[in-house]
Amino acid sequence: MHIDKELDTRGLNCPLPILKAKKSLSEMRSGQLLKVVATDAGSVRDFQAFAKQTGNELVEQQTAGVEFIHVLRRR
């Protein structure tokens, strides 16, 4: 999987990871992939809801230790 942009939101709590992801996605072209690394456990459901609300595709979610990795495809 080719990631076009990676966003580090470690240490940030809701809603900051979502807000930063929204800003990054707005700067990307349709179809590009954004990888967000977060440490907020709530980010898992937050990114699921964000994808549904915005029409961006949530391609993948992973948990790696204390980190939560989200991959979004820009609509």
Coordinates of C-alpha atoms in Angstrom, one line a residue:
M1 CA 0.0 0.0 0.0
H2 CA 1.4 3.4 -1.0
I3 CA 0.9 6.0 1.6
D4 CA 0.9 9.5 0.2
K5 CA 1.1 11.4 3.5
E6 CA 1.7 10.4 7.1
L7 CA 0.4 12.3 10.1
D8 CA 1.7 11.8 13.7
T9 CA -0.9 12.7 16.3
R10 CA 0.7 10.7 19.2
G11 CA -0.1 12.3 22.5
L12 CA -3.1 14.3 21.2
N13 CA -6.6 13.6 22.4
C14 CA -10.0 14.0 20.7
P15 CA -10.8 15.9 18.7
L16 CA -7.3 17.0 17.6
P17 CA -6.3 13.8 15.6
I18 CA -9.6 14.2 13.6
L19 CA -9.1 17.9 13.1
K20 CA -5.5 17.4 11.9
A21 CA -6.5 14.6 9.6
K22 CA -9.3 16.7 8.1
K23 CA -6.8 19.5 7.4
S24 CA -4.3 17.1 5.8
L25 CA -7.0 15.5 3.6
S26 CA -8.2 18.9 2.4
E27 CA -4.6 19.4 1.0
M28 CA -4.6 16.0 -0.8
R29 CA -5.9 14.9 -4.2
S30 CA -8.8 12.4 -4.6
G31 CA -7.6 8.8 -4.1
Q32 CA -4.5 9.6 -2.1
L33 CA -3.9 7.8 1.1
L34 CA -3.3 9.4 4.5
K35 CA -1.9 7.4 7.4
V36 CA -2.6 8.7 10.9
V37 CA -0.8 7.4 13.9
A38 CA -2.6 8.1 17.2
T39 CA -2.3 7.1 20.9
D40 CA -5.9 8.1 21.8
A41 CA -7.9 4.9 22.2
G42 CA -11.1 6.8 21.2
S43 CA -9.6 7.5 17.8
V44 CA -10.7 4.1 16.6
R45 CA -14.4 4.9 16.8
D46 CA -13.8 8.6 16.0
F47 CA -12.2 7.8 12.6
Q48 CA -14.9 5.3 11.8
A49 CA -17.5 8.0 12.4
F50 CA -15.4 10.6 10.6
A51 CA -15.2 8.4 7.5
K52 CA -18.9 7.8 7.4
Q53 CA -19.7 11.6 7.8
T54 CA -17.2 12.9 5.3
G55 CA -17.3 10.2 2.6
N56 CA -13.6 9.5 2.9
E57 CA -12.8 5.7 2.9
L58 CA -11.4 4.2 6.0
V59 CA -9.1 1.7 4.3
E60 CA -7.5 0.1 7.4
Q61 CA -7.3 0.4 11.2
Q62 CA -4.6 -1.4 13.3
T63 CA -3.5 -1.4 16.9
A64 CA 0.2 -1.7 17.4
G65 CA 0.9 -1.7 21.2
V66 CA -0.3 1.7 22.5
E67 CA -0.6 3.2 19.0
F68 CA -3.6 3.2 16.7
I69 CA -3.0 3.4 13.0
H70 CA -5.7 4.7 10.6
V71 CA -5.4 4.8 6.8
L72 CA -7.9 7.0 5.0
R73 CA -8.4 7.4 1.2
R74 CA -9.3 10.9 0.1
R75 CA -12.7 11.0 -1.6

